[in-house]
Short mmCIF file of C-alpha atoms and ligand atoms in Angstrom, two decimals:
data_model
loop_
_atom_site.label_atom_id
_atom_site.label_comp_id
_atom_site.label_asym_id
_atom_site.label_seq_id
_atom_site.Cartn_x
_atom_site.Cartn_y
_atom_site.Cartn_z
CA MET F 20 1.88 -28.16 -6.34
CA ASN F 21 4.59 -27.62 -3.74
CA ILE F 22 5.30 -23.91 -3.51
CA CYS F 23 7.83 -22.05 -1.41
CA ILE F 24 7.17 -18.40 -0.58
CA VAL F 25 10.22 -16.42 0.46
CA GLY F 26 9.25 -13.48 2.68
CA VAL F 27 6.05 -13.33 4.67
CA GLY F 28 5.47 -9.62 4.47
CA TYR F 29 2.10 -8.44 3.31
CA VAL F 30 2.45 -9.68 -0.28
CA GLY F 31 4.09 -13.00 0.58
CA LEU F 32 1.65 -13.88 3.32
CA VAL F 33 -1.48 -13.05 1.31
CA THR F 34 -0.10 -14.93 -1.70
CA GLY F 35 0.93 -17.96 0.38
CA VAL F 36 -2.37 -18.20 2.22
CA SER F 37 -4.36 -17.80 -1.02
CA LEU F 38 -2.32 -20.47 -2.81
CA SER F 39 -2.86 -22.85 0.11
CA GLU F 40 -6.58 -22.10 0.09
CA VAL F 41 -6.88 -23.28 -3.53
CA GLY F 42 -5.13 -26.56 -2.77
CA HIS F 43 -1.38 -26.04 -3.18
CA LYS F 44 1.00 -27.08 -0.44
CA VAL F 45 2.78 -23.92 0.65
CA TYR F 46 6.03 -23.56 2.59
CA CYS F 47 6.63 -20.01 3.77
CA VAL F 48 10.05 -18.95 4.91
CA ASP F 49 11.33 -15.74 6.47
CA THR F 50 14.37 -14.66 8.47
CA ASP F 51 12.20 -12.90 11.06
CA GLU F 52 11.97 -15.51 13.83
CA ASN F 53 9.35 -13.61 15.83
CA LYS F 54 7.04 -13.38 12.87
CA ILE F 55 7.41 -17.10 12.10
CA LYS F 56 6.78 -17.97 15.77
CA LEU F 57 3.63 -15.88 15.71
CA LEU F 58 2.42 -17.45 12.46
CA ASN F 59 3.04 -20.92 13.85
CA THR F 60 0.57 -20.11 16.63
CA SER F 61 -1.94 -19.28 13.85
CA GLU F 62 -1.78 -15.56 14.64
CA CYS F 63 -1.81 -13.14 11.73
CA PRO F 64 0.91 -10.45 12.04
CA ILE F 65 -0.90 -7.95 9.78
CA TYR F 66 -4.29 -6.32 9.82
CA GLU F 67 -5.95 -7.60 6.64
CA LYS F 68 -9.59 -8.48 6.16
CA ASP F 69 -10.29 -12.28 6.00
CA LEU F 70 -6.59 -13.19 6.08
CA GLY F 71 -6.59 -14.41 9.70
CA LEU F 72 -9.48 -16.82 9.08
CA LEU F 73 -7.92 -18.35 5.96
CA LEU F 74 -4.56 -18.59 7.70
CA LYS F 75 -6.00 -20.54 10.65
CA LYS F 76 -8.01 -22.80 8.35
CA ASN F 77 -5.06 -23.74 6.15
CA ILE F 78 -2.60 -24.22 9.01
CA LYS F 79 -5.14 -26.58 10.56
CA ARG F 80 -5.53 -28.60 7.38
CA LYS F 81 -1.74 -28.58 6.97
CA MET F 82 -1.75 -26.80 3.60
CA ILE F 83 0.61 -24.04 4.79
CA GLU F 84 3.71 -24.15 6.98
CA PHE F 85 6.07 -21.47 8.27
CA SER F 86 9.74 -21.76 9.04
CA THR F 87 13.06 -19.92 9.10
CA ASN F 88 14.87 -22.77 7.35
CA HIS F 89 15.33 -21.61 3.76
CA LYS F 90 17.29 -24.65 2.70
CA ASN F 91 14.55 -27.12 3.68
CA CYS F 92 11.83 -25.11 1.99
CA PHE F 93 13.83 -24.73 -1.23
CA GLU F 94 14.33 -28.49 -1.38
CA LEU F 95 10.63 -29.20 -1.17
CA ALA F 96 9.47 -26.73 -3.81
CA GLU F 97 8.60 -26.96 -7.50
CA VAL F 98 8.14 -23.20 -7.55
CA ILE F 99 9.92 -20.63 -5.36
CA VAL F 100 8.06 -17.34 -5.16
CA ILE F 101 10.19 -14.42 -3.98
CA ALA F 102 8.09 -11.82 -2.19
CA ILE F 103 10.64 -9.98 -0.11
CA GLY F 104 10.80 -6.21 0.21
CA THR F 105 12.62 -4.00 -2.27
CA PRO F 106 12.88 -0.85 -0.15
CA GLU F 107 13.82 2.54 -1.49
CA ASN F 108 17.44 3.69 -1.61
CA CYS F 109 18.20 7.33 -0.71
CA ASP F 110 18.16 8.27 -4.42
CA GLY F 111 14.74 6.65 -5.01
CA SER F 112 16.10 3.54 -6.74
CA ALA F 113 15.01 0.09 -5.55
CA ASN F 114 17.26 -1.70 -3.09
CA LEU F 115 17.81 -5.26 -4.31
CA GLU F 116 20.30 -6.32 -1.65
CA PHE F 117 17.91 -8.72 0.16
CA LEU F 118 16.56 -10.08 -3.08
CA ASN F 119 20.00 -10.86 -4.44
CA SER F 120 21.11 -12.59 -1.27
CA VAL F 121 18.04 -14.86 -1.41
CA VAL F 122 18.75 -15.61 -5.06
CA VAL F 123 22.31 -16.70 -4.24
CA GLN F 124 20.98 -18.95 -1.47
CA ILE F 125 18.57 -20.55 -3.95
CA ALA F 126 21.37 -21.14 -6.46
CA GLU F 127 23.54 -22.72 -3.81
CA ASN F 128 20.90 -24.99 -2.29
CA VAL F 129 18.45 -26.16 -4.91
CA LYS F 130 19.03 -29.79 -5.87
CA LYS F 131 16.28 -30.26 -8.46
CA ASP F 132 14.84 -28.16 -11.32
CA VAL F 133 12.78 -25.28 -10.06
CA LEU F 134 11.02 -22.16 -11.30
CA VAL F 135 11.92 -18.97 -9.44
CA VAL F 136 9.11 -16.42 -9.57
CA LEU F 137 9.73 -12.76 -8.78
CA LYS F 138 6.67 -11.31 -7.10
CA SER F 139 8.48 -8.43 -5.42
CA THR F 140 8.23 -5.16 -7.30
CA VAL F 141 11.55 -4.96 -9.10
CA PRO F 142 13.12 -2.68 -11.72
CA VAL F 143 12.76 -3.68 -15.34
CA GLY F 144 15.56 -6.09 -16.20
CA THR F 145 15.80 -7.68 -12.75
CA SER F 146 14.58 -11.12 -13.90
CA ASP F 147 17.42 -11.21 -16.45
CA ASN F 148 19.93 -10.20 -13.79
CA VAL F 149 18.58 -12.73 -11.32
CA GLU F 150 18.94 -15.47 -13.90
CA LYS F 151 22.58 -14.49 -14.46
CA LEU F 152 23.20 -14.42 -10.71
CA ILE F 153 21.68 -17.88 -10.33
CA ASN F 154 23.76 -19.35 -13.14
CA LYS F 155 26.89 -17.80 -11.67
CA ASN F 156 26.28 -19.34 -8.24
CA LEU F 157 24.74 -22.67 -9.20
CA LYS F 158 26.13 -25.55 -7.09
CA TYR F 159 24.28 -28.57 -8.51
CA ASN F 160 23.46 -29.72 -12.01
CA VAL F 161 19.92 -28.33 -12.11
CA LYS F 162 17.89 -26.05 -14.35
CA ILE F 163 16.50 -22.95 -12.66
CA GLU F 164 14.29 -20.69 -14.75
CA VAL F 165 13.14 -17.24 -13.70
CA ALA F 166 9.72 -15.67 -14.27
CA SER F 167 8.15 -12.34 -13.36
CA ASN F 168 4.75 -12.35 -11.71
CA PRO F 169 3.93 -8.93 -10.23
CA GLU F 170 1.09 -8.55 -7.78
CA PHE F 171 -1.79 -6.10 -7.86
CA LEU F 172 -3.24 -6.45 -4.38
CA ALA F 173 -4.29 -3.39 -2.46
CA GLN F 174 -4.06 -3.38 1.32
CA GLY F 175 -7.37 -3.80 3.09
CA THR F 176 -8.83 -5.75 0.16
CA ALA F 177 -5.85 -8.01 -0.54
CA VAL F 178 -7.63 -11.34 -0.11
CA SER F 179 -10.59 -10.45 -2.29
CA ASP F 180 -8.22 -8.80 -4.80
CA THR F 181 -6.40 -12.14 -5.10
CA PHE F 182 -9.48 -14.22 -5.68
CA ASN F 183 -11.10 -11.66 -7.98
CA ALA F 184 -7.95 -10.39 -9.70
CA ALA F 185 -8.67 -8.33 -12.82
CA ARG F 186 -5.68 -10.11 -14.36
CA ILE F 187 -2.72 -12.27 -13.48
CA VAL F 188 0.42 -11.13 -15.27
CA ILE F 189 3.17 -13.62 -15.98
CA GLY F 190 6.41 -12.70 -17.69
CA VAL F 191 8.26 -15.75 -18.96
CA ASN F 192 11.00 -16.67 -21.37
CA SER F 193 10.01 -20.30 -21.96
CA VAL F 194 6.91 -22.35 -22.65
CA GLY F 195 7.84 -24.54 -19.68
CA SER F 196 7.71 -21.62 -17.24
CA GLU F 197 4.39 -20.49 -18.68
CA LYS F 198 2.94 -23.97 -18.22
CA ILE F 199 4.01 -24.14 -14.57
CA LEU F 200 2.55 -20.73 -13.76
CA ARG F 201 -0.67 -21.47 -15.61
CA LYS F 202 -1.03 -24.63 -13.50
CA MET F 203 -0.32 -22.71 -10.30
CA TYR F 204 -2.98 -20.09 -11.07
CA GLU F 205 -5.54 -22.35 -12.75
CA PRO F 206 -7.68 -22.76 -9.60
CA PHE F 207 -8.20 -18.98 -9.41
CA ASN F 208 -9.89 -18.95 -12.82
CA ARG F 209 -8.84 -15.36 -13.62
CA PRO F 210 -7.62 -13.88 -16.92
CA ILE F 211 -3.92 -14.52 -17.47
CA VAL F 212 -1.74 -12.10 -19.45
CA VAL F 213 1.47 -13.65 -20.72
CA THR F 214 4.37 -11.39 -21.73
CA ASP F 215 8.12 -11.37 -21.81
CA ARG F 216 9.76 -10.75 -18.43
CA LYS F 217 10.71 -7.10 -18.91
CA SER F 218 7.20 -6.18 -20.02
CA ALA F 219 5.70 -7.90 -16.97
CA GLU F 220 8.05 -5.94 -14.72
CA MET F 221 7.06 -2.74 -16.50
CA ILE F 222 3.31 -3.53 -16.23
CA LYS F 223 3.61 -3.43 -12.46
CA TYR F 224 5.31 -0.01 -12.32
CA ALA F 225 3.24 1.45 -15.12
CA SER F 226 -0.01 0.35 -13.43
CA ASN F 227 0.88 1.81 -10.04
CA ASP F 228 2.34 4.98 -11.50
CA PHE F 229 -0.67 5.48 -13.75
CA LEU F 230 -2.97 5.26 -10.72
CA ALA F 231 -0.73 7.66 -8.80
CA LEU F 232 -0.82 10.01 -11.77
CA LYS F 233 -4.60 9.77 -11.92
CA ILE F 234 -4.84 10.80 -8.26
CA SER F 235 -2.35 13.64 -8.66
CA PHE F 236 -4.21 14.85 -11.73
CA MET F 237 -7.46 14.98 -9.76
CA ASN F 238 -5.73 16.75 -6.88
CA ASP F 239 -4.33 19.30 -9.30
CA ILE F 240 -7.78 19.86 -10.81
CA ALA F 241 -9.25 20.03 -7.27
CA ASN F 242 -6.88 22.87 -6.42
CA LEU F 243 -7.95 24.69 -9.57
CA CYS F 244 -11.61 24.02 -8.71
CA GLU F 245 -11.08 25.86 -5.43
CA ILE F 246 -9.65 28.85 -7.26
CA VAL F 247 -12.36 29.08 -9.92
CA GLY F 248 -15.29 28.00 -7.72
CA ALA F 249 -16.04 24.55 -9.18
CA ASN F 250 -16.68 21.36 -7.18
CA ILE F 251 -14.23 18.47 -7.69
CA GLU F 252 -16.75 15.85 -6.54
CA ASP F 253 -19.21 16.89 -9.25
CA VAL F 254 -16.37 17.13 -11.75
CA ALA F 255 -15.29 13.56 -10.90
CA VAL F 256 -18.84 12.23 -11.27
CA GLY F 257 -19.20 13.98 -14.60
CA MET F 258 -15.91 12.52 -15.82
CA SER F 259 -16.63 9.03 -14.56
CA TYR F 260 -19.48 8.39 -17.00
CA ASP F 261 -16.92 8.29 -19.78
CA GLU F 262 -15.81 4.66 -19.90
CA ARG F 263 -12.48 5.73 -21.30
CA ILE F 264 -11.81 7.54 -18.01
CA GLY F 265 -13.56 5.18 -15.59
CA SER F 266 -14.93 5.93 -12.14
CA LYS F 267 -12.09 4.70 -9.93
CA PHE F 268 -9.16 6.62 -8.45
CA LEU F 269 -10.73 9.99 -9.14
CA LYS F 270 -11.02 10.94 -5.50
CA ALA F 271 -9.22 14.13 -4.59
CA GLY F 272 -7.72 14.46 -1.13
CA VAL F 273 -4.51 15.07 0.78
CA GLY F 274 -2.52 12.88 -1.55
CA TYR F 275 -1.57 9.25 -1.87
CA GLY F 276 0.57 7.35 0.63
CA GLY F 277 1.40 3.75 1.47
CA SER F 278 4.31 1.51 0.71
CA CYS F 279 3.68 1.33 -3.05
CA PHE F 280 2.77 4.49 -4.97
CA PRO F 281 5.40 6.77 -3.37
CA LYS F 282 8.12 4.12 -3.77
CA ASP F 283 7.14 2.93 -7.25
CA THR F 284 6.81 6.41 -8.75
CA LYS F 285 10.27 7.30 -7.51
CA ALA F 286 11.73 3.99 -8.66
CA LEU F 287 10.40 4.32 -12.21
CA ARG F 288 11.54 7.92 -12.42
CA TRP F 289 14.96 6.83 -11.23
CA LEU F 290 15.05 3.99 -13.78
CA ALA F 291 14.22 6.42 -16.58
CA CYS F 292 16.89 8.87 -15.37
CA ASP F 293 19.37 6.03 -15.30
CA HIS F 294 18.65 5.53 -19.00
CA ASN F 295 18.93 9.27 -19.71
CA TYR F 296 15.19 9.67 -20.12
CA GLU F 297 13.05 12.12 -18.20
CA LEU F 298 9.68 10.65 -17.28
CA LYS F 299 7.87 13.99 -17.09
CA THR F 300 4.40 12.69 -16.22
CA VAL F 301 5.61 10.63 -13.27
CA LYS F 302 7.77 13.52 -12.08
CA ALA F 303 4.64 15.70 -12.10
CA ALA F 304 2.65 13.09 -10.17
CA ILE F 305 5.33 13.02 -7.46
CA GLU F 306 5.61 16.79 -7.22
CA VAL F 307 1.86 17.37 -7.05
CA ASN F 308 1.55 14.71 -4.36
CA GLU F 309 4.32 16.15 -2.19
CA LYS F 310 2.63 19.54 -2.22
CA GLN F 311 -0.86 18.12 -1.76
CA LYS F 312 0.14 16.34 1.43
CA MET F 313 0.67 19.71 3.14
CA LYS F 314 -2.36 21.37 1.61
CA LEU F 315 -4.57 21.18 4.71
CA VAL F 316 -2.13 22.60 7.24
CA MET F 317 -1.22 25.36 4.81
CA LYS F 318 -4.90 26.19 4.45
CA ALA F 319 -5.35 26.03 8.23
CA THR F 320 -2.37 28.34 8.73
CA GLU F 321 -4.07 30.92 6.52
CA VAL F 322 -7.34 30.62 8.42
CA ILE F 323 -6.12 30.14 12.00
CA GLY F 324 -2.70 31.75 11.96
CA CYS F 325 -1.12 30.04 14.93
CA PHE F 326 -1.45 26.51 16.34
CA ARG F 327 0.53 27.05 19.57
CA ASN F 328 -1.07 25.45 22.66
CA LYS F 329 -4.29 24.76 20.79
CA LYS F 330 -6.00 21.41 21.35
CA ILE F 331 -6.18 19.91 17.88
CA ALA F 332 -7.86 16.59 17.06
CA ILE F 333 -6.44 14.42 14.30
CA LEU F 334 -8.92 11.88 12.95
CA GLY F 335 -7.32 9.04 11.00
CA VAL F 336 -3.60 8.48 10.57
CA THR F 337 -3.35 5.45 8.28
CA TYR F 338 -2.67 6.09 4.59
CA LYS F 339 -6.13 4.77 3.77
CA PRO F 340 -8.97 2.97 5.60
CA GLY F 341 -8.88 -0.80 6.12
CA THR F 342 -5.23 -1.01 7.13
CA ASP F 343 -3.07 -0.16 10.14
CA ASP F 344 -0.24 0.89 7.82
CA ILE F 345 1.01 4.45 8.21
CA ARG F 346 3.94 4.27 5.78
CA GLU F 347 4.17 7.51 3.77
CA ALA F 348 0.76 8.48 5.16
CA PRO F 349 -0.06 12.15 4.58
CA SER F 350 -0.91 12.39 8.30
CA ILE F 351 2.80 12.09 9.20
CA PRO F 352 4.21 15.32 7.73
CA ASN F 353 1.12 17.14 8.98
CA ILE F 354 1.52 15.85 12.54
CA THR F 355 5.21 16.76 12.40
CA TYR F 356 4.39 20.28 11.22
CA LEU F 357 1.70 20.81 13.83
CA LEU F 358 3.98 19.58 16.63
CA GLU F 359 6.77 21.86 15.45
CA ASN F 360 4.30 24.70 15.66
CA GLY F 361 3.39 23.97 19.26
CA ALA F 362 0.01 22.25 18.78
CA ASN F 363 -1.40 19.99 21.45
CA LEU F 364 -2.38 16.93 19.41
CA HIS F 365 -5.07 14.38 20.30
CA ILE F 366 -5.13 11.56 17.82
CA TYR F 367 -7.84 9.05 16.96
CA ASP F 368 -7.55 6.08 14.61
CA PRO F 369 -9.40 2.75 14.90
CA VAL F 370 -6.30 0.61 14.19
CA GLY F 371 -3.29 2.79 13.44
CA LEU F 372 -2.47 4.16 16.90
CA GLU F 373 0.18 1.63 17.81
CA ASN F 374 2.16 2.54 14.70
CA ILE F 375 1.81 6.30 15.11
CA ILE F 376 2.92 6.05 18.76
CA LYS F 377 6.05 4.22 17.60
CA LEU F 378 6.83 7.27 15.49
CA PHE F 379 5.90 10.18 17.77
CA GLY F 380 5.99 8.63 21.27
CA ASP F 381 4.70 10.84 24.05
CA LYS F 382 4.66 13.98 21.90
CA ILE F 383 1.08 13.05 20.98
CA LYS F 384 -1.96 11.89 22.94
CA CYS F 385 -3.84 8.98 21.45
CA THR F 386 -7.29 7.58 21.99
CA ASN F 387 -9.44 4.94 20.38
CA ILE F 388 -12.56 6.86 21.34
CA MET F 389 -13.13 9.48 18.66
CA GLU F 390 -15.25 11.73 20.90
CA HIS F 391 -12.40 11.99 23.43
CA ALA F 392 -10.07 13.36 20.76
CA ILE F 393 -12.65 15.88 19.58
CA LYS F 394 -13.88 17.05 22.98
CA ASP F 395 -12.94 20.71 23.56
CA ALA F 396 -10.76 20.73 20.44
CA GLU F 397 -10.34 24.05 18.68
CA LEU F 398 -9.64 22.39 15.36
CA VAL F 399 -10.10 19.00 13.71
CA PHE F 400 -8.00 17.57 10.88
CA ILE F 401 -9.16 14.48 8.97
CA PHE F 402 -6.55 12.43 7.11
CA THR F 403 -8.29 9.05 6.62
CA GLU F 404 -11.88 8.39 5.58
CA TRP F 405 -12.59 5.61 8.10
CA GLU F 406 -16.29 4.77 8.09
CA GLU F 407 -16.70 5.70 11.75
CA ILE F 408 -15.30 9.15 10.96
CA THR F 409 -17.54 9.70 7.93
CA LYS F 410 -20.55 8.77 10.08
CA LEU F 411 -19.97 11.52 12.63
CA SER F 412 -22.44 14.37 12.20
CA PHE F 413 -21.74 18.10 12.22
CA GLU F 414 -24.15 18.28 15.14
CA GLN F 415 -21.83 16.07 17.18
CA TYR F 416 -18.78 18.14 16.23
CA LYS F 417 -20.66 21.27 17.26
CA LYS F 418 -21.61 19.73 20.60
CA LEU F 419 -18.12 18.45 21.40
CA MET F 420 -15.68 21.02 20.06
CA LYS F 421 -14.64 24.27 21.69
CA THR F 422 -14.75 25.96 18.29
CA PRO F 423 -16.20 23.86 15.44
CA ILE F 424 -13.57 24.23 12.73
CA ILE F 425 -12.88 21.20 10.55
CA PHE F 426 -10.19 20.65 7.90
CA ASP F 427 -11.21 17.54 6.02
CA GLY F 428 -8.54 16.03 3.78
CA ARG F 429 -10.77 13.25 2.44
CA ASN F 430 -14.03 15.05 1.67
CA CYS F 431 -15.95 12.94 4.19
CA TYR F 432 -19.00 15.17 4.51
CA ASN F 433 -21.57 17.05 2.57
CA LYS F 434 -20.29 20.60 2.36
CA GLU F 435 -23.72 22.23 2.35
CA SER F 436 -24.84 20.76 5.67
CA ALA F 437 -21.83 22.36 7.43
CA ASP F 438 -23.42 25.80 6.93
CA GLN F 439 -26.66 24.51 8.43
CA PHE F 440 -24.88 23.65 11.67
CA ASN F 441 -22.69 26.71 11.63
CA VAL F 442 -19.53 24.64 11.41
CA GLN F 443 -16.49 26.18 9.72
CA TYR F 444 -15.71 23.39 7.25
CA TYR F 445 -12.81 23.24 4.78
CA SER F 446 -12.33 20.34 2.39
CA ILE F 447 -10.49 19.63 -0.85
CA GLY F 448 -11.53 21.08 -4.19
CA ARG F 449 -14.98 22.19 -3.16
C1 UGA H 6 -1.65 -0.02 -4.55
C2 UGA H 6 -2.38 -0.48 -5.83
O1 UGA H 6 -3.72 0.01 -5.80
C3 UGA H 6 -2.39 -2.01 -5.95
O2 UGA H 6 -2.97 -2.39 -7.18
C4 UGA H 6 -0.93 -2.51 -5.89
O3 UGA H 6 -0.85 -3.92 -5.98
C5 UGA H 6 -0.31 -2.06 -4.58
O4 UGA H 6 -0.33 -0.61 -4.55
C6 UGA H 6 1.10 -2.56 -4.53
O5 UGA H 6 1.92 -2.19 -5.37
O6 UGA H 6 1.40 -3.42 -3.68
P1 UGA H 6 -2.33 0.27 -1.99
O7 UGA H 6 -1.07 1.07 -1.87
O8 UGA H 6 -2.60 -0.78 -0.98
O9 UGA H 6 -2.39 -0.46 -3.44
O10 UGA H 6 -3.54 1.28 -1.88
P2 UGA H 6 -4.52 2.08 -2.85
O11 UGA H 6 -5.89 1.67 -2.55
O12 UGA H 6 -4.08 2.01 -4.25
O13 UGA H 6 -4.33 3.57 -2.30
C7 UGA H 6 -3.09 4.25 -2.35
C8 UGA H 6 -3.24 5.68 -1.91
O14 UGA H 6 -3.99 6.43 -2.85
C9 UGA H 6 -3.98 5.87 -0.57
O15 UGA H 6 -3.28 6.81 0.21
C10 UGA H 6 -5.34 6.39 -0.97
O16 UGA H 6 -5.92 7.22 0.01
C11 UGA H 6 -4.99 7.20 -2.22
N1 UGA H 6 -6.14 7.38 -3.14
C12 UGA H 6 -6.68 6.31 -3.77
C13 UGA H 6 -6.61 8.65 -3.39
O17 UGA H 6 -6.13 9.66 -2.83
N2 UGA H 6 -7.66 8.80 -4.28
C14 UGA H 6 -8.21 7.75 -4.91
O18 UGA H 6 -9.16 7.97 -5.72
C15 UGA H 6 -7.72 6.47 -4.65
#
């Protein structure tokens, strides 16, 4: 099939490359000239396991092309997949400005029947609105249908998530649209869930918000564990044997971040508010997460008192391992707080330094050698459970640090062995 992908952000690029890998001819289009130039030299603009290799392979065999010419790409396509960003407005609602402008361009330029697929995360009802917008702006005598097809990729595992998807959700309002999408996804051989468009849009938000809620619930219980003397890791293991609960997303820590959970929880809450409904569970998930993000520094303030002029090492800044993304990462408000309180920060992250420097500039010192950050530090904070961080032993901390005090926001180490090495070790819910 000939498929056009609009927007080569993280979702669009992974989707485009995966579709080309299974044999579709993919035309990717984006307004960002620099990104398109880079992609045309076979360079991958994002850090994502296996994506670079597949990109190179499919450019070479001419299964995927990149351009800034929307009109051309629209003309070639049987399916146009919209994967552009829907950033957050100040009030938490989703900003559909870019999406709508692309939709108008499609309506004005498409000269043959086409299926428009919304892959961007959009508020419930958007497919209906997009269809109206298309019909209002249609220039030629063509039939353009709209379908919803949310994505469930997680950063760091996006390629394998695509090929091993638990399900592919398609929201359609005609048998024709369903047929086209089934054909497009047939090579992936994954379960396909067919719904109406609004339900598909809701599945996306409900899935992300449920996972966010699961994490916030565990963080809430972790805080209670600390008060009553229980251990959240043991509690999670004990819970996980119940298949109704499952074993995933039970890990307590300094809260969730990234470009999805924070945005999607706020967007769904906003949508509910807009319909005079209070989504109490999602509200709770957001509130618990906001507080949890500052949990470590608050704990450290109680223990240490003052951070002024202290050399403090920060290990891990990305919102999770396997990505260089720092959007909404819990490390950010913590770094801000520590800087405001006069700390001398030395930051280590295997891939996220470039992004954190963009944010804090010369207020922080960065290194890609973990031991350099830790050397002579009076305190260590851990915000991301990168493998190289979890491998470091208490013995090494003891050897390198001025005073071995560790605040671990991702429960990277065995708590008991800290006592053995005389390291002051604080973690979450244990
Ligand atoms: C999330 C969803 O997992 C994907 O299914 C979805 O497609 C994606 O959003 C999206 O909407 O695009 P992602 O944000 O990449 O994916 O990352 P996750 O692996 O879900 O982690 C999100 C945050 O939750 C991270 O900060 C992570 O550290 C935290 N987390 C995760 C926990 O604190 N505890 C856990 O047990 C799991």
